Amino acid sequence: MAQEILDLKENALAKGEESFWKGVKDCVPTLLGYLSIGFAAGVVEKTAGLSIAEITLMCLLLYAGSGQFIAAGMIAMSNPISAIIFTIFFVNLRHFLLSAALAPCFRHLSPWKNMVTGSLLTDETFGVAINQLSNKKFASYKWMLGLNITAYLNWLVANIIGGFFGKWIPNPERFGLDFALPAMFIGLLVIQITSQKRFFVDIMVAVSAIIIVIGVSFIFSGSVGIIVATILGSTIGVMIEKWK
Amino acid sequence: MEVRWTILLIIIGTAIVTFIPRVLPLMVLSRMQLPKGVIQWLKHVPVAVMAALVAQELFLSDDKFSLISNKLELLASLPTLAIAILTRSLLGTVLVGLISMMALRYIF
């Protein structure tokens, strides 16, 4: 029995399998950012007239940062159900690109396991995962699960706290908490670029994506810019690589 | 602890349209041998999407481009960026970002 466990462990190590707890640990740097955003989301949801039970259900099923803000705002303004669903579809469509970008590292896992991984995919777990995977061929399912579940529970707890206590904290911006999310994205972007060692192409892709987001904001509103910038930015990256 | 029918409908509807694009590529594309060009393209997605998210946070305010209403965010992003490049630590970057923002709000 002991020998068997040892063999299994060696097998797992040989495949570069990382543990559930390593995933939990690697999620920690993102907790603060999403705790403050989740808190703010909870306040907005509560203000929009949602009950704590509804906020909980929204976190468990929809589980999307910007999506929940927008859904709450649209509920507050009594938009038709179809308009809310349609808007959220567009806001969250970028996950399609994130999910596709992860796919090559998840070939060895069953569709069922990949469904679990995908269903909990967010910007920040994607950022952490893709950095982790940059020197590896295969992702560890257990590591992914540790990362995803930690982020999921953190988000739920933050929303509920926001829903309960939001009204007593009038100005959370005073503590700089609203800057946690951009700071996290800056960190994820820099770590991604520095780990890949192809600075020229990456910086060109990043700069193009930034310019495109700003450019698109003059024409369309909302998250259209993110999707357009991701598609065009990646295409520019491929083109630069071909020219070089 | 009540859940209204319309809210339940909205939550389930938005959850389904979010779930499908999240899981579909991971479930389907991971089963296929993707063409080299597609994989090459997908390799640029992380940098492009993170940069786009940064741009949305730092340069847009209520979906509109504005440097003036984002001046504190832009200022705070400088030490944040420096720490990210120097330390490559996500937690360190977030903490320096928070402290910078807090200091800037205190000063201005």
Coordinates of C-alpha atoms in Angstrom, one line a residue:
Chain A
M1 CA 0.0 0.0 0.0
A2 CA 2.7 2.4 1.0
Q3 CA 4.7 1.4 -2.0
E4 CA 1.7 2.0 -4.2
I5 CA 1.2 5.5 -2.8
L6 CA 4.9 6.2 -3.3
D7 CA 4.7 5.0 -7.0
L8 CA 1.6 7.2 -7.6
K9 CA 3.5 10.2 -6.1
E10 CA 6.5 9.6 -8.3
N11 CA 4.2 9.2 -11.3
A12 CA 2.5 12.5 -10.5
L13 CA 5.9 14.2 -10.0
A14 CA 7.2 12.9 -13.3
K15 CA 4.2 14.5 -15.1
G16 CA 4.8 17.8 -13.3
E17 CA 1.6 17.4 -11.4
E18 CA 1.2 20.1 -8.8
S19 CA -0.9 19.7 -5.8
F20 CA -4.3 21.2 -4.8
W21 CA -2.6 23.1 -2.0
K22 CA 0.0 24.6 -4.3
G23 CA -2.9 25.9 -6.3
V24 CA -4.5 27.4 -3.2
K25 CA -1.2 29.0 -2.3
D26 CA -0.7 30.4 -5.8
C27 CA -4.1 32.1 -5.6
V28 CA -3.3 34.1 -2.5
P29 CA -1.7 37.1 -4.3
T30 CA -5.0 37.7 -6.1
L31 CA -7.2 37.4 -3.0
L32 CA -6.9 41.0 -1.8
G33 CA -7.8 42.4 -5.3
Y34 CA -10.9 40.4 -5.6
L35 CA -11.9 40.7 -2.0
S36 CA -12.2 44.5 -2.4
I37 CA -13.9 44.2 -5.8
G38 CA -16.2 41.5 -4.5
F39 CA -17.0 43.7 -1.5
A40 CA -17.9 46.6 -3.9
A41 CA -19.9 44.2 -6.0
G42 CA -21.8 43.1 -2.9
V43 CA -22.6 46.8 -2.0
V44 CA -23.8 47.5 -5.6
E45 CA -26.0 44.3 -5.7
K46 CA -27.5 45.2 -2.3
T47 CA -28.2 48.7 -3.4
A48 CA -29.8 47.4 -6.6
G49 CA -32.3 45.7 -4.3
L50 CA -31.0 42.1 -4.3
S51 CA -31.4 40.0 -1.2
I52 CA -28.4 38.2 0.3
A53 CA -29.9 34.9 -1.0
E54 CA -30.0 36.4 -4.5
I55 CA -26.4 37.7 -4.2
T56 CA -25.2 34.3 -3.1
L57 CA -27.0 32.6 -6.0
M58 CA -25.5 35.1 -8.4
C59 CA -22.0 34.5 -7.2
L60 CA -22.4 30.7 -7.3
L61 CA -24.0 30.6 -10.8
L62 CA -22.9 33.7 -12.7
Y63 CA -19.5 34.1 -11.0
A64 CA -18.2 37.1 -13.0
G65 CA -16.7 40.3 -11.7
S66 CA -17.7 42.9 -14.2
G67 CA -20.7 40.8 -15.2
Q68 CA -22.2 41.0 -11.7
F69 CA -21.7 44.8 -11.5
I70 CA -23.5 45.3 -14.8
A71 CA -26.3 42.8 -14.1
A72 CA -27.0 44.5 -10.8
G73 CA -27.0 47.9 -12.4
M74 CA -29.3 46.8 -15.1
I75 CA -31.6 45.1 -12.6
A76 CA -31.7 48.4 -10.6
M77 CA -32.8 50.2 -13.8
S78 CA -35.4 47.5 -14.5
N79 CA -34.1 46.5 -17.9
P80 CA -35.9 43.7 -19.6
I81 CA -34.5 40.2 -18.8
S82 CA -33.6 39.6 -22.4
A83 CA -31.5 42.8 -22.6
I84 CA -29.6 41.8 -19.4
I85 CA -28.8 38.3 -20.6
F86 CA -27.7 39.7 -24.0
T87 CA -25.4 42.3 -22.4
I88 CA -23.9 39.8 -20.0
F89 CA -23.2 37.4 -22.9
F90 CA -21.1 40.1 -24.6
V91 CA -19.4 41.2 -21.4
N92 CA -18.3 37.7 -20.7
L93 CA -17.5 36.6 -24.2
R94 CA -13.8 37.2 -23.6
H95 CA -13.7 34.0 -21.6
F96 CA -14.0 32.2 -24.9
L97 CA -10.6 33.5 -25.9
L98 CA -9.1 32.7 -22.4
S99 CA -10.5 29.2 -22.5
A100 CA -9.1 28.7 -26.0
A101 CA -5.7 29.9 -25.0
L102 CA -5.6 27.4 -22.1
A103 CA -6.9 24.5 -24.2
P104 CA -3.5 23.3 -25.6
C105 CA -2.2 22.6 -22.1
F106 CA -5.3 20.6 -21.1
R107 CA -5.3 18.0 -23.8
H108 CA -4.4 15.2 -21.4
L109 CA -7.5 15.8 -19.3
S110 CA -11.1 14.4 -19.7
P111 CA -13.8 16.8 -21.1
W112 CA -15.6 16.5 -17.8
K113 CA -12.5 17.8 -15.9
N114 CA -12.0 20.5 -18.5
M115 CA -15.6 21.6 -18.0
V116 CA -15.0 22.0 -14.3
T117 CA -11.9 24.0 -15.0
G118 CA -13.6 26.2 -17.6
S119 CA -16.7 26.8 -15.5
L120 CA -14.6 28.6 -12.9
L121 CA -12.4 30.5 -15.3
T122 CA -11.9 34.2 -14.6
D123 CA -9.4 36.9 -15.7
E124 CA -7.3 36.5 -12.6
T125 CA -7.2 32.7 -12.4
F126 CA -6.4 32.7 -16.1
G127 CA -3.6 35.1 -15.5
V128 CA -2.1 33.0 -12.7
A129 CA -2.6 29.8 -14.6
I130 CA -1.0 30.9 -17.9
N131 CA 2.0 32.3 -16.0
Q132 CA 2.4 29.0 -14.2
L133 CA 2.0 27.1 -17.5
S134 CA 4.5 29.2 -19.4
N135 CA 7.4 26.7 -18.9
K136 CA 5.2 23.6 -18.9
K137 CA 3.4 21.5 -21.5
F138 CA 0.6 20.1 -19.3
A139 CA -1.5 21.6 -16.7
S140 CA -2.3 19.9 -13.4
Y141 CA -6.0 19.5 -12.8
K142 CA -5.6 19.4 -9.0
W143 CA -3.5 22.6 -9.0
M144 CA -6.1 24.3 -11.2
L145 CA -8.9 23.1 -8.9
G146 CA -7.1 24.6 -5.8
L147 CA -6.6 27.9 -7.6
N148 CA -10.2 28.1 -8.9
I149 CA -12.0 27.0 -5.8
T150 CA -10.0 29.5 -3.6
A151 CA -10.9 32.3 -6.0
Y152 CA -14.5 31.2 -6.1
L153 CA -15.0 31.1 -2.3
N154 CA -13.1 34.3 -1.9
W155 CA -15.5 36.0 -4.4
L156 CA -18.6 34.6 -2.6
V157 CA -17.4 35.6 0.8
A158 CA -16.5 39.1 -0.4
N159 CA -19.9 39.7 -2.0
I160 CA -21.8 38.5 1.0
I161 CA -19.7 40.8 3.3
G162 CA -20.3 43.7 0.9
G163 CA -24.1 42.9 0.9
F164 CA -24.2 42.8 4.7
F165 CA -21.9 45.6 5.8
G166 CA -21.7 47.8 2.7
K167 CA -23.9 50.5 4.1
W168 CA -21.6 51.1 7.1
I169 CA -18.5 51.7 5.1
P170 CA -19.4 54.9 3.1
N171 CA -16.1 55.4 1.3
P172 CA -13.9 52.4 0.7
E173 CA -12.0 54.3 -2.0
R174 CA -10.2 56.2 0.8
F175 CA -8.1 53.1 1.5
G176 CA -7.0 52.8 -2.1
L177 CA -8.9 49.5 -2.4
D178 CA -10.4 50.3 -5.8
F179 CA -6.8 50.3 -7.2
A180 CA -6.3 46.6 -6.2
L181 CA -7.8 45.3 -9.5
P182 CA -5.7 47.5 -11.9
A183 CA -2.6 46.8 -9.8
M184 CA -3.3 43.0 -10.1
F185 CA -3.7 43.2 -13.9
I186 CA -0.5 45.3 -14.1
G187 CA 1.3 42.6 -12.1
L188 CA -0.1 39.7 -14.2
L189 CA 0.8 41.5 -17.4
V190 CA 4.4 42.2 -16.3
I191 CA 5.0 38.7 -15.0
Q192 CA 3.6 37.3 -18.2
I193 CA 5.9 39.4 -20.4
T194 CA 9.0 38.9 -18.3
S195 CA 8.6 35.1 -18.1
Q196 CA 8.3 34.7 -21.9
K197 CA 11.6 36.3 -22.9
R198 CA 10.2 37.7 -26.2
F199 CA 10.0 41.3 -25.0
F200 CA 9.8 43.1 -28.4
V201 CA 6.7 41.2 -29.7
D202 CA 5.0 41.1 -26.3
I203 CA 5.4 44.9 -25.7
M204 CA 4.1 45.6 -29.2
V205 CA 1.1 43.4 -28.6
A206 CA 0.5 45.1 -25.2
V207 CA 0.8 48.6 -26.6
S208 CA -1.5 47.8 -29.6
A209 CA -4.1 46.3 -27.2
I210 CA -4.0 49.4 -25.1
I211 CA -4.3 51.8 -28.1
I212 CA -7.2 49.6 -29.5
V213 CA -9.1 49.7 -26.2
I214 CA -8.9 53.5 -26.1
G215 CA -9.7 53.8 -29.8
V216 CA -12.8 51.5 -29.6
S217 CA -14.1 53.4 -26.6
F218 CA -14.9 56.3 -28.9
I219 CA -17.2 54.1 -31.0
F220 CA -18.6 51.4 -28.7
S221 CA -19.3 51.3 -25.0
G222 CA -18.7 48.5 -22.5
S223 CA -16.5 45.5 -23.0
V224 CA -16.5 45.3 -26.8
G225 CA -13.1 47.0 -26.7
I226 CA -11.5 44.2 -24.6
I227 CA -12.6 41.6 -27.2
V228 CA -11.6 43.6 -30.2
A229 CA -8.2 44.5 -28.6
T230 CA -7.5 40.8 -27.7
I231 CA -8.3 39.6 -31.2
L232 CA -6.5 42.4 -33.1
G233 CA -3.6 42.5 -30.6
S234 CA -2.9 38.8 -30.9
T235 CA -3.1 39.0 -34.7
I236 CA -0.6 41.9 -34.6
G237 CA 1.7 39.6 -32.5
V238 CA 1.5 36.9 -35.2
M239 CA 2.2 39.4 -37.9
I240 CA 5.3 40.8 -36.2
E241 CA 6.7 37.3 -35.6
K242 CA 6.3 36.6 -39.4
W243 CA 8.1 39.8 -40.4
K244 CA 11.0 39.2 -38.1
Chain B
M1 CA -34.0 35.1 2.5
E2 CA -36.2 35.3 -0.6
V3 CA -35.4 34.8 -4.2
R4 CA -37.8 36.4 -6.7
W5 CA -38.7 34.6 -9.9
T6 CA -37.5 37.3 -12.3
I7 CA -34.2 37.6 -10.5
L8 CA -33.8 33.8 -10.6
L9 CA -34.5 33.9 -14.3
I10 CA -31.9 36.6 -14.9
I11 CA -29.3 34.8 -12.8
I12 CA -29.9 31.4 -14.6
G13 CA -30.0 33.1 -18.0
T14 CA -26.8 35.1 -17.5
A15 CA -25.1 32.1 -16.0
I16 CA -25.8 29.9 -19.0
V17 CA -24.6 32.5 -21.6
T18 CA -21.4 32.9 -19.4
F19 CA -20.9 29.2 -18.9
I20 CA -20.9 28.2 -22.6
P21 CA -18.0 30.4 -23.8
R22 CA -16.1 29.5 -20.7
V23 CA -16.2 25.7 -21.1
L24 CA -16.6 25.1 -24.8
P25 CA -13.0 25.8 -26.0
L26 CA -11.5 23.9 -23.1
M27 CA -13.8 20.9 -23.8
V28 CA -13.7 20.9 -27.6
L29 CA -10.4 22.5 -28.6
S30 CA -8.4 20.4 -26.2
R31 CA -9.7 17.3 -28.0
M32 CA -8.3 18.5 -31.3
Q33 CA -4.9 18.9 -32.8
L34 CA -5.0 22.7 -33.5
P35 CA -3.2 24.1 -36.6
K36 CA 0.2 25.6 -35.7
G37 CA -1.0 29.1 -36.8
V38 CA -3.9 29.0 -34.4
I39 CA -1.6 27.9 -31.5
Q40 CA 0.8 30.7 -32.4
W41 CA -2.1 33.2 -32.3
L42 CA -3.4 31.9 -29.0
K43 CA 0.0 32.4 -27.5
H44 CA -0.5 36.1 -27.8
V45 CA -3.9 36.1 -26.1
P46 CA -2.7 36.4 -22.5
V47 CA -0.6 39.5 -23.1
A48 CA -3.3 41.1 -25.3
V49 CA -6.1 40.5 -22.9
M50 CA -4.2 41.6 -19.8
A51 CA -3.0 44.8 -21.5
A52 CA -6.6 45.4 -22.6
L53 CA -7.9 45.0 -19.1
V54 CA -5.1 47.4 -17.8
A55 CA -6.1 49.9 -20.4
Q56 CA -9.7 49.7 -19.5
E57 CA -8.9 50.3 -15.8
L58 CA -6.3 53.1 -16.3
F59 CA -7.5 55.1 -19.3
L60 CA -11.3 54.7 -19.3
S61 CA -13.7 56.2 -16.9
D62 CA -17.4 55.2 -17.3
D63 CA -16.5 53.7 -20.7
K64 CA -15.1 57.1 -21.9
F65 CA -11.4 57.9 -22.5
S66 CA -10.2 60.4 -20.0
L67 CA -6.8 61.2 -18.6
I68 CA -8.0 63.8 -16.2
S69 CA -10.5 61.7 -14.3
N70 CA -7.9 58.9 -14.1
K71 CA -4.9 61.0 -13.1
L72 CA -4.5 59.4 -9.7
E73 CA -4.8 55.9 -11.1
L74 CA -2.2 56.8 -13.8
L75 CA 0.2 58.2 -11.2
A76 CA -0.3 55.2 -8.9
S77 CA 0.4 52.9 -11.8
L78 CA 4.0 54.1 -12.1
P79 CA 5.4 52.8 -8.8
T80 CA 3.1 49.7 -9.2
L81 CA 4.6 49.0 -12.6
A82 CA 8.2 49.6 -11.3
I83 CA 7.7 47.1 -8.5
A84 CA 6.1 44.6 -10.8
I85 CA 9.2 44.7 -13.1
L86 CA 11.7 44.7 -10.2
T87 CA 10.2 42.0 -8.0
R88 CA 7.9 40.0 -10.4
S89 CA 5.8 39.4 -7.3
L90 CA 2.0 39.7 -7.7
L91 CA 1.3 40.2 -4.0
G92 CA 4.1 42.9 -3.8
T93 CA 2.6 44.7 -6.8
V94 CA -0.9 44.7 -5.4
L95 CA 0.3 46.0 -2.0
V96 CA 2.5 48.8 -3.5
G97 CA -0.5 49.7 -5.7
L98 CA -2.8 50.0 -2.8
I99 CA -0.3 52.0 -0.7
S100 CA 0.5 54.4 -3.6
M101 CA -3.2 55.0 -4.2
M102 CA -3.9 55.6 -0.5
A103 CA -1.0 58.0 -0.3
L104 CA -2.1 59.9 -3.5
R105 CA -5.7 60.2 -2.2
Y106 CA -4.3 61.5 1.1
I107 CA -2.2 64.1 -0.7
F108 CA -4.7 65.3 -3.3

